Coordinates of C-alpha atoms and ligand atoms in Angstrom, one line a residue:
M67 CA 106.1 70.8 96.6
N68 CA 104.7 73.2 94.1
K69 CA 107.3 75.2 92.2
N70 CA 107.0 79.2 91.4
W71 CA 108.9 81.7 89.9
W72 CA 109.1 83.6 93.6
K73 CA 110.7 80.5 94.5
E74 CA 113.4 80.4 91.9
Q75 CA 114.0 83.7 91.5
V76 CA 116.7 86.0 93.4
I77 CA 115.9 89.7 94.5
Y78 CA 118.4 92.6 94.6
Q79 CA 117.3 95.2 97.3
I80 CA 118.1 98.6 95.9
Y81 CA 117.8 101.9 99.0
P82 CA 117.3 104.9 96.3
R83 CA 118.8 107.3 98.9
S84 CA 122.2 105.9 98.0
F85 CA 122.3 104.1 95.0
K86 CA 122.9 106.6 92.4
D87 CA 123.1 110.2 91.6
S88 CA 121.9 111.1 88.2
N89 CA 121.7 115.2 88.9
G90 CA 124.7 115.9 91.2
D91 CA 121.8 117.1 94.4
G92 CA 123.7 113.9 96.6
I93 CA 120.6 112.0 96.5
G94 CA 120.5 108.5 94.3
D95 CA 117.3 109.1 92.4
L96 CA 115.6 106.7 89.7
R97 CA 116.9 107.7 86.7
G98 CA 120.4 107.0 88.8
I99 CA 118.7 103.2 89.0
L100 CA 118.1 103.2 85.3
E101 CA 122.0 103.9 84.6
K102 CA 122.6 100.9 86.7
L103 CA 120.1 98.4 85.5
D104 CA 122.4 96.7 83.0
Y105 CA 124.7 96.3 85.9
L106 CA 122.8 94.2 86.9
K107 CA 121.3 92.7 84.3
K108 CA 124.4 91.1 84.3
L109 CA 125.4 90.6 88.1
G110 CA 122.5 88.2 87.1
V111 CA 120.0 88.5 89.9
D112 CA 116.5 89.0 88.7
I113 CA 114.0 91.2 91.4
L114 CA 114.2 94.7 92.5
W115 CA 112.8 95.6 95.1
L116 CA 112.7 99.2 95.7
S117 CA 112.8 100.6 99.5
P118 CA 110.1 103.2 99.5
I119 CA 109.7 106.1 96.7
Y120 CA 106.2 107.3 97.2
Q121 CA 106.1 111.1 98.2
S122 CA 107.8 111.8 101.8
P123 CA 109.2 114.8 104.3
N124 CA 112.0 111.9 105.1
D125 CA 111.6 111.6 108.8
D126 CA 112.7 107.8 108.1
N127 CA 113.7 108.5 104.5
G128 CA 111.0 107.5 102.6
Y129 CA 109.0 104.7 105.4
D130 CA 106.7 108.4 106.6
I131 CA 104.8 108.1 103.3
S132 CA 102.6 111.7 102.7
D133 CA 101.9 110.6 98.8
Y134 CA 101.3 106.8 98.1
Y135 CA 100.1 108.4 94.6
N136 CA 103.3 110.3 93.9
I137 CA 107.5 109.5 93.2
M138 CA 109.1 111.9 96.2
D139 CA 110.6 115.1 94.5
E140 CA 114.5 114.3 95.6
F141 CA 113.9 110.8 93.4
G142 CA 112.2 111.7 90.5
T143 CA 108.8 111.9 88.7
M144 CA 106.1 109.6 87.7
A145 CA 107.7 109.9 84.1
D146 CA 111.1 108.1 85.2
F147 CA 109.4 105.5 87.2
D148 CA 107.5 104.5 84.3
E149 CA 110.7 104.6 82.5
L150 CA 112.8 102.7 85.0
L151 CA 110.1 100.0 84.9
A152 CA 109.8 99.4 81.2
G153 CA 113.7 99.3 82.0
V154 CA 113.5 96.4 83.9
H155 CA 110.7 94.6 82.7
A156 CA 112.9 95.4 79.2
R157 CA 115.5 93.0 80.5
G158 CA 113.3 90.4 82.0
M159 CA 113.6 91.1 85.5
K160 CA 110.8 91.7 88.2
L161 CA 110.6 95.5 90.4
L162 CA 108.9 95.3 94.4
M163 CA 108.0 98.0 95.5
D164 CA 107.8 98.8 99.3
L165 CA 104.3 98.9 100.7
V166 CA 104.4 100.6 104.3
V167 CA 100.6 100.2 105.1
N168 CA 100.9 99.7 109.3
H169 CA 101.9 104.0 109.5
T170 CA 101.8 107.3 107.3
S171 CA 103.8 110.2 107.5
D172 CA 102.2 112.7 109.6
E173 CA 102.2 114.7 106.3
H174 CA 99.8 113.0 105.1
Q175 CA 96.0 114.6 104.0
W176 CA 94.8 111.8 106.3
F177 CA 96.1 112.7 109.5
E178 CA 96.2 116.5 108.3
E179 CA 92.5 115.7 108.6
S180 CA 92.9 113.6 111.6
R181 CA 94.1 115.9 113.9
K182 CA 91.9 119.0 113.1
S183 CA 89.6 117.7 115.3
K184 CA 87.7 115.0 117.4
D185 CA 84.7 114.6 115.1
N186 CA 86.5 115.0 112.0
P187 CA 86.0 111.7 109.4
Y188 CA 89.3 111.0 109.3
R189 CA 89.9 111.0 113.4
D190 CA 89.7 107.3 113.1
Y191 CA 92.0 106.3 110.7
Y192 CA 94.5 106.5 113.0
H193 CA 94.6 105.6 117.0
W194 CA 93.6 108.1 119.1
L195 CA 93.4 108.2 122.8
P196 CA 93.2 110.6 126.0
A197 CA 95.7 110.2 129.1
E198 CA 95.3 107.9 131.3
N199 CA 95.9 110.8 134.7
G200 CA 98.1 112.9 133.1
K201 CA 100.0 110.0 131.0
P202 CA 100.4 108.6 127.8
P203 CA 97.5 106.0 127.3
T204 CA 99.9 102.7 127.7
N205 CA 103.8 102.7 129.0
W206 CA 104.8 101.2 125.5
R207 CA 108.1 101.7 123.9
S208 CA 108.7 103.5 120.0
F209 CA 111.4 101.4 117.9
F210 CA 112.6 104.7 117.9
A211 CA 112.9 105.0 122.0
G212 CA 110.8 106.9 124.2
S213 CA 107.2 106.9 124.2
T214 CA 105.0 105.3 121.0
W215 CA 102.1 107.8 122.3
E216 CA 102.3 111.9 121.2
Y217 CA 100.6 114.2 122.6
D218 CA 98.1 117.0 120.6
E219 CA 97.0 120.4 121.9
K220 CA 94.7 120.7 119.6
T221 CA 92.1 117.6 120.1
E222 CA 94.0 117.0 123.8
E223 CA 94.8 113.3 123.4
Y224 CA 97.3 111.4 122.2
Y225 CA 97.7 109.6 118.9
L226 CA 100.0 106.1 118.7
H227 CA 103.7 105.8 116.2
L228 CA 105.0 102.7 117.1
F229 CA 108.0 104.3 115.0
T230 CA 108.6 108.3 114.8
K231 CA 106.1 110.8 116.2
K232 CA 106.1 111.7 112.7
Q233 CA 104.5 107.4 111.3
P234 CA 101.5 107.8 113.0
D235 CA 100.0 104.5 113.2
L236 CA 96.8 103.6 111.0
N237 CA 93.8 101.8 112.6
W238 CA 93.2 99.6 110.2
E239 CA 90.5 98.0 112.1
N240 CA 88.3 101.1 110.0
P241 CA 87.3 99.1 107.3
K242 CA 87.5 102.7 105.2
V243 CA 91.5 102.6 106.0
R244 CA 91.7 99.0 104.8
E245 CA 89.9 100.3 101.5
E246 CA 92.5 102.8 100.8
I247 CA 95.1 100.9 101.1
Y248 CA 93.9 97.6 98.7
K249 CA 93.2 100.9 96.3
L250 CA 97.1 102.3 96.1
M251 CA 97.9 98.8 96.0
R252 CA 95.6 97.9 92.4
F253 CA 97.0 101.1 91.5
W254 CA 100.9 100.2 91.4
L255 CA 99.7 96.8 90.5
D256 CA 97.6 98.2 87.4
K257 CA 101.0 100.2 86.2
G258 CA 102.9 96.8 86.3
V259 CA 104.7 96.2 89.6
D260 CA 105.4 92.5 90.0
G261 CA 104.7 92.5 94.2
F262 CA 104.9 94.2 97.4
R263 CA 107.2 93.6 100.2
M264 CA 105.3 95.1 102.8
D265 CA 106.7 96.8 105.8
V266 CA 106.1 95.9 109.5
I267 CA 102.9 93.7 108.2
S268 CA 103.0 91.6 111.2
V269 CA 102.0 95.0 113.9
I270 CA 98.9 96.1 111.7
S271 CA 96.6 94.5 114.1
K272 CA 96.7 96.2 117.2
R273 CA 95.2 94.5 120.8
F274 CA 92.3 96.2 121.9
P275 CA 91.7 97.9 124.3
L276 CA 95.0 98.6 124.6
A277 CA 97.0 97.9 127.8
D278 CA 100.5 98.1 129.3
A279 CA 103.6 96.2 128.5
K280 CA 104.4 93.7 130.9
S281 CA 107.8 93.3 130.4
E282 CA 111.4 95.2 130.0
D283 CA 112.4 93.6 127.3
F284 CA 111.8 95.4 123.8
N285 CA 111.7 92.3 122.5
V286 CA 109.8 90.3 124.1
I287 CA 107.7 93.4 123.8
I288 CA 108.2 93.3 120.1
N289 CA 106.5 89.9 120.1
D290 CA 103.7 89.9 122.8
V291 CA 102.4 93.1 122.6
Y292 CA 102.6 95.1 119.1
A293 CA 103.6 91.7 116.3
N294 CA 100.6 89.0 115.4
G295 CA 97.4 91.2 117.2
P296 CA 93.9 89.3 116.8
R297 CA 93.1 90.3 112.9
M298 CA 96.6 89.5 111.2
H299 CA 95.2 86.9 109.6
E300 CA 91.8 88.1 108.7
F301 CA 93.3 91.4 107.0
L302 CA 96.0 89.9 105.4
Q303 CA 93.4 87.3 104.1
E304 CA 90.8 90.0 103.0
M305 CA 93.5 91.7 101.0
H306 CA 94.8 89.0 99.5
R307 CA 91.0 88.8 98.4
E308 CA 90.6 91.9 97.1
V309 CA 94.0 92.5 95.5
M310 CA 96.1 89.7 95.5
S311 CA 94.8 87.0 94.3
K312 CA 93.4 88.8 91.1
Y313 CA 97.2 89.2 89.8
D314 CA 100.4 86.9 89.4
V315 CA 102.9 89.0 91.7
M316 CA 104.7 88.4 94.5
T317 CA 104.2 89.7 98.1
V318 CA 106.9 89.6 100.8
G319 CA 106.1 89.9 104.5
E320 CA 108.9 91.9 107.1
G321 CA 107.7 90.9 110.1
P322 CA 109.8 91.5 113.7
G323 CA 107.9 89.4 116.0
I324 CA 107.0 86.7 113.2
D325 CA 109.0 83.4 114.5
E326 CA 108.7 79.8 113.8
Q327 CA 105.4 79.3 115.7
V328 CA 103.8 81.7 113.3
V329 CA 105.4 81.6 110.3
L330 CA 103.2 78.8 108.5
D331 CA 100.3 81.5 109.5
Y332 CA 101.3 83.6 107.0
V333 CA 103.1 81.8 104.2
G334 CA 101.5 78.2 104.5
K335 CA 100.5 77.6 101.2
D336 CA 96.6 77.6 101.9
R337 CA 96.4 80.5 104.0
K338 CA 96.2 82.6 101.0
E339 CA 98.1 85.8 102.4
L340 CA 101.6 86.3 101.8
N341 CA 104.0 84.2 99.6
M342 CA 106.9 84.2 102.2
V343 CA 108.2 86.6 105.0
F344 CA 112.5 87.4 106.1
H345 CA 112.5 85.1 109.0
F346 CA 114.5 87.6 111.3
G347 CA 115.9 85.6 113.8
H348 CA 119.5 86.0 112.9
M349 CA 118.9 90.0 112.6
F350 CA 117.8 90.5 116.7
M351 CA 120.6 88.1 118.0
D352 CA 123.0 91.1 119.5
H353 CA 120.4 93.1 120.5
G354 CA 120.0 93.3 124.4
P355 CA 116.4 93.8 126.3
G356 CA 117.2 97.9 125.5
G357 CA 116.8 97.2 121.5
R358 CA 120.1 97.5 118.9
F359 CA 122.8 99.7 120.8
D360 CA 122.4 97.5 124.0
V361 CA 124.9 95.2 121.9
V362 CA 124.7 92.2 123.4
D363 CA 127.3 88.8 122.2
K364 CA 126.5 86.9 119.4
N365 CA 126.6 83.4 119.4
F366 CA 128.0 81.0 116.3
I367 CA 125.7 78.1 117.2
D368 CA 122.7 80.1 117.8
F369 CA 123.2 81.8 114.1
K370 CA 123.2 78.0 112.9
K371 CA 120.1 77.1 114.7
V372 CA 118.0 79.9 113.5
F373 CA 118.1 78.7 109.8
T374 CA 117.8 74.6 111.1
N375 CA 114.8 75.7 113.1
W376 CA 113.2 78.1 110.3
D377 CA 113.7 75.2 108.1
K378 CA 112.0 72.7 110.2
A379 CA 109.3 75.3 111.0
V380 CA 108.2 76.3 107.0
G381 CA 109.7 73.1 105.5
E382 CA 107.7 72.1 102.4
E383 CA 103.6 74.0 103.8
G384 CA 105.6 77.3 102.8
W385 CA 108.8 79.4 102.0
I386 CA 110.8 82.2 103.6
N387 CA 113.2 85.0 102.4
I388 CA 117.1 84.4 102.9
F389 CA 118.5 87.7 104.0
L390 CA 122.0 88.3 105.2
D391 CA 121.7 91.9 105.7
N392 CA 119.7 94.7 104.2
H393 CA 118.8 98.6 105.2
D394 CA 117.9 98.2 108.4
F395 CA 121.2 95.6 109.4
P396 CA 124.9 96.0 109.4
R397 CA 127.0 94.8 106.8
I398 CA 127.3 91.1 106.6
V399 CA 131.6 90.9 106.8
S400 CA 132.0 93.2 109.3
R401 CA 128.6 91.6 111.7
W402 CA 129.3 87.9 110.7
G403 CA 132.5 87.9 109.1
N404 CA 136.1 89.0 108.8
D405 CA 136.3 92.7 106.9
G406 CA 139.8 92.5 107.6
I407 CA 142.3 90.5 105.8
Y408 CA 139.9 88.0 105.1
R409 CA 137.1 90.6 104.0
E410 CA 136.4 89.0 100.2
A411 CA 137.3 85.0 101.3
S412 CA 134.4 86.0 104.1
A413 CA 132.0 87.9 101.7
K414 CA 132.2 85.1 98.9
L415 CA 131.5 82.7 102.1
F416 CA 128.2 84.3 102.3
A417 CA 127.5 84.7 99.4
M418 CA 127.2 80.7 99.5
L419 CA 125.0 80.9 102.7
L420 CA 123.0 83.0 100.7
L421 CA 122.3 81.3 97.8
S422 CA 122.5 77.4 98.9
M423 CA 119.5 78.5 101.3
R424 CA 116.0 76.9 100.9
G425 CA 113.9 80.4 100.3
T426 CA 114.1 83.3 97.9
P427 CA 117.8 85.3 98.8
C428 CA 117.2 88.6 99.2
L429 CA 120.9 90.6 98.3
Y430 CA 121.4 94.0 99.2
Q431 CA 123.3 96.9 97.3
G432 CA 126.9 97.1 97.8
T433 CA 127.1 93.7 99.2
E434 CA 128.3 91.8 95.6
I435 CA 131.5 93.9 95.7
G436 CA 131.7 93.0 99.8
M437 CA 131.1 96.5 101.5
T438 CA 132.0 97.0 104.8
N439 CA 130.4 98.5 107.9
V440 CA 131.7 102.5 108.7
A441 CA 132.6 104.0 111.6
F442 CA 132.1 107.8 111.7
D443 CA 134.0 109.9 114.6
T444 CA 131.0 112.0 115.3
I445 CA 127.2 111.8 115.6
E446 CA 126.9 114.7 114.0
D447 CA 128.2 112.4 110.3
Y448 CA 124.8 110.3 110.8
R449 CA 121.6 110.4 109.7
D450 CA 119.4 107.9 110.7
V451 CA 116.5 108.9 112.7
E452 CA 116.8 106.3 115.0
I453 CA 120.6 106.7 115.8
H454 CA 119.8 110.2 116.4
N455 CA 116.6 109.4 118.6
F456 CA 118.6 106.7 120.7
Y457 CA 121.7 109.3 121.2
K458 CA 119.4 111.8 122.5
Q459 CA 117.9 109.3 124.7
A460 CA 121.3 107.6 125.9
K461 CA 122.7 111.3 126.8
A462 CA 119.6 112.5 128.5
D463 CA 119.8 108.8 130.5
G464 CA 123.3 110.3 131.6
A465 CA 124.5 106.8 129.6
D466 CA 128.8 107.1 128.4
M467 CA 128.2 108.5 125.0
D468 CA 131.6 106.9 124.0
A469 CA 130.1 103.7 124.8
F470 CA 126.7 104.7 122.6
L471 CA 129.1 105.7 119.4
K472 CA 130.9 102.3 119.4
A473 CA 127.4 100.7 119.4
V474 CA 126.2 102.7 116.6
H475 CA 129.5 101.6 115.2
I476 CA 128.3 98.1 115.6
N477 CA 124.5 97.8 115.1
G478 CA 123.9 101.5 113.3
R479 CA 121.4 101.7 110.3
D480 CA 123.6 103.8 108.8
N481 CA 126.5 101.1 108.4
V482 CA 124.4 100.5 105.0
R483 CA 122.8 103.1 103.7
T484 CA 126.7 105.3 103.0
P485 CA 126.2 105.5 98.9
M486 CA 127.0 102.5 96.6
H487 CA 131.3 102.3 95.5
W488 CA 131.2 102.7 91.6
N489 CA 134.7 103.5 91.1
N490 CA 137.1 105.3 92.7
T491 CA 137.0 108.3 92.3
S492 CA 135.6 111.2 94.3
E493 CA 132.7 110.5 96.0
A494 CA 133.1 107.2 94.7
G495 CA 131.4 108.3 91.8
F496 CA 128.0 107.8 93.7
T497 CA 127.3 112.3 93.0
D498 CA 129.1 115.3 91.2
G499 CA 127.5 116.6 94.2
E500 CA 127.7 117.0 97.8
P501 CA 126.4 113.5 99.3
W502 CA 123.4 113.6 102.1
I503 CA 125.3 111.0 104.2
K504 CA 129.6 110.5 103.7
V505 CA 130.4 108.2 101.6
N506 CA 132.5 104.9 103.2
P507 CA 136.3 105.5 103.1
N508 CA 137.7 102.3 102.2
Y509 CA 135.4 103.6 98.9
P510 CA 139.2 103.9 97.1
E511 CA 139.9 99.7 97.3
I512 CA 136.4 98.8 97.1
N513 CA 133.8 99.3 94.0
V514 CA 131.8 98.2 91.2
A515 CA 135.0 99.1 88.8
A516 CA 137.6 97.4 90.7
A517 CA 135.5 94.0 91.1
L518 CA 134.7 94.8 86.9
D519 CA 138.4 94.6 86.5
D520 CA 139.8 91.8 88.7
P521 CA 138.1 88.1 87.9
N522 CA 138.7 87.3 91.0
S523 CA 136.2 89.8 92.7
V524 CA 133.4 89.2 95.4
F525 CA 130.9 90.4 92.3
Y526 CA 132.4 87.4 89.6
F527 CA 131.6 85.6 92.3
Y528 CA 128.6 86.0 93.6
Q529 CA 127.7 86.6 89.5
K530 CA 129.0 82.3 89.3
M531 CA 127.1 81.4 92.9
L532 CA 123.7 83.3 90.9
K533 CA 123.9 80.8 87.9
F534 CA 124.7 78.2 90.4
R535 CA 122.4 78.0 92.0
K536 CA 119.8 78.5 89.5
A537 CA 121.4 75.7 87.9
N538 CA 120.7 73.6 90.3
P539 CA 117.6 73.2 91.5
T540 CA 118.6 70.8 94.4
L541 CA 119.9 74.2 96.4
I542 CA 116.6 76.1 95.4
Y543 CA 113.7 73.4 96.6
G544 CA 116.3 70.4 98.3
S545 CA 115.5 70.0 101.8
Y546 CA 118.1 71.2 104.7
Q547 CA 120.0 69.2 107.2
D548 CA 123.1 70.9 109.6
L549 CA 125.0 68.1 109.8
M550 CA 127.7 69.8 112.6
P551 CA 124.9 72.1 114.7
E552 CA 127.5 72.0 117.6
H553 CA 130.5 73.1 116.1
E554 CA 132.3 75.5 117.0
L555 CA 133.9 76.6 113.8
L556 CA 132.6 74.7 111.2
F557 CA 128.5 75.4 109.4
C558 CA 127.6 72.2 107.7
Y559 CA 124.7 71.2 106.1
A560 CA 122.7 69.3 103.4
R561 CA 120.8 70.2 100.3
Q562 CA 118.9 67.2 98.6
D563 CA 116.5 65.5 96.5
A564 CA 116.1 62.5 94.4
E565 CA 118.5 63.9 92.1
H566 CA 121.4 65.4 93.9
T567 CA 122.9 65.7 97.1
F568 CA 125.1 68.9 98.6
Y569 CA 127.3 69.3 101.0
I570 CA 127.8 73.1 101.8
I571 CA 131.0 73.2 104.8
F572 CA 131.6 76.7 106.0
N573 CA 135.0 78.0 108.6
F574 CA 133.7 80.9 110.2
S575 CA 137.1 81.3 111.7
E576 CA 140.4 82.8 110.8
K577 CA 142.1 79.6 112.1
E578 CA 142.8 76.3 109.8
V579 CA 140.5 73.7 110.6
Q580 CA 140.4 69.8 109.8
F581 CA 137.5 68.2 108.4
E582 CA 137.3 64.8 106.2
W583 CA 134.3 63.6 103.8
T584 CA 133.1 60.1 104.8
E585 CA 131.3 60.2 101.3
S586 CA 132.9 60.6 98.1
V587 CA 132.5 63.7 97.0
E588 CA 133.3 66.3 94.0
Q589 CA 134.1 69.5 94.8
L590 CA 131.8 72.2 92.3
I591 CA 132.3 75.5 93.7
G592 CA 134.8 77.5 96.6
N593 CA 136.3 80.7 97.6
Y594 CA 139.5 79.2 97.8
Q595 CA 141.9 78.2 95.1
T596 CA 141.8 73.7 95.6
V597 CA 145.7 72.9 97.1
K598 CA 146.9 69.2 96.6
G599 CA 147.2 68.3 100.2
K600 CA 145.3 70.7 101.4
E601 CA 142.0 68.9 100.9
N602 CA 141.0 68.4 104.6
W603 CA 141.9 71.5 105.2
L604 CA 139.3 74.4 105.3
R605 CA 141.3 77.9 105.3
P606 CA 140.3 80.6 106.9
W607 CA 137.0 81.5 106.0
E608 CA 136.8 78.9 103.5
G609 CA 133.9 77.4 101.7
R610 CA 133.3 74.8 99.3
I611 CA 130.0 73.1 97.7
V612 CA 130.3 69.7 96.9
R613 CA 128.2 67.6 95.4
R614 CA 127.7 63.4 96.2
L615 CA 129.6 60.9 94.1
D616 CA 126.3 58.9 94.6
Ligands
TEU227 O1 111.8 97.8 110.1 C1 111.4 97.2 110.8 C2 111.8 96.1 112.0 O2 111.0 96.4 113.1 C3 113.4 96.3 111.8 O3 113.6 96.5 110.7 C4 114.0 97.1 113.1 O4 113.6 96.7 114.1 C5 114.1 98.4 112.7 O5 114.9 99.0 111.6 C6 114.5 99.1 113.7 O6 115.6 98.8 114.6 C7 110.9 98.6 109.1 C8 111.7 99.1 107.8 O7 112.3 98.2 107.0 C9 112.8 100.3 107.9 O8 113.9 101.0 107.6 C10 111.9 101.5 108.9 O9 111.9 102.6 109.7 C11 110.8 100.5 109.9 O10 110.0 99.5 109.2 C12 108.9 101.7 110.2 O11 108.7 102.1 108.6
CA228 CA1 119.5 113.5 93.1

């Protein structure tokens, strides 16, 4: 397998709005990130992925871009960006921008032109269609509830938006659109950014003629209607030829609908498309047919199978990202672990999982100190447009709104968008002003200052694990094999190459579980102190990494 820097380094995702506010307006900003670069360097991460920082009306917190060439007013200026990029590079780190080009904001100049008239030169920068018997052109459902079609009175046609109605989908069939996108990509690459995370890149190619979805299950609709369209790879190969091939940078695709069957079409080493994609299988596991607020049970055996299936699908032929939470999915310890008395143990267990898998790990802000989900009492405390759109739809459908709020507590995106906890002063040291969203009330116990003062903190465990991964290439490039796929409580896998065999074992439960190594091993790292007589017992949420003694 070829070795590359982007396979060996670790990404840290920053959601700038919630990371650090430097000017007291309650909104995180670029100068706030600049203040914290030494903290990130101390943690030991290598690549910073910033969620979108371009001009935006923030209908979807920056994933609705109105100007790709300027920094969002709330986040600062281009001079601030240049200083941040220089600061990142001065510390030997890299910076990834978030490329959102499946859609723009409806306040982007291209869309403002496009909606002016049917013969406007920008009309076919987007997807416009007349009504079908007085109804939207297709029965498609938005990721954010409701129809994907919005009627425009002026030109008496509908326009397509897979997300909110303020996020009209770009028409990638139009070569002028693709040229515009390649131009903006070059602008940022020529400034020295180190690559892009590509937002919903899997849905840019639509299936024409646009036809009704046959399934009611949203997960099926994503896979069969929205993702992996007919010109998907033609577009990505053109983008690689026109832009990416000319720079030594990395590309990470975010792709709902990319599954084990098609992943190598995107990341196969000879494909000249993307370096890697996030594997999503575990992320949609508790999304029922109605989407993320139609919460269904997660299954531990299936959780383990996701990692096995993806590693089998990609193996030595391509590369993937490994993530356990990000700005769209709940906090790991609350969703998969134990955010009560075993919060720190389970947070450290997931640090070992994230950093011992084959794939580029992506660590989300706050996870390094074991931050948890939040449970606001009223819908008014929530900010996410996805939550509010589905709330309105649930209300209109006469749903049980208490049950809906519980679903938001479990799967809402604001769980991971409350401000970062820097210390135990007011607003967790995130801002001197009124935060744009309430801070999680548990910040006095869970914050960076406390973590830096505690040698046994989750922070120092991540620091240790990050060093450990780098010191052991077997954990980066070695093979992967689940050793107990059917075990109800234990997750145990091997990572192996010509030099070493590592065994990693986790107890995903509050029980004490007995087990036996069948070979002689030496323990290298664990989240509990080793205790005489406990060698063959795994304590609640205990994880261990051992190396076989050959
Ligand atoms: O998310 C798209 C996506 O498919 C999943 O992250 C998830 O399905 C989504 O949050 C809806 O449940 C990307 C960005 O990560 C997300 O923040 C944006 O809201 C979305 O695209 C639109 O740009
Ligand atoms: Ca600010």
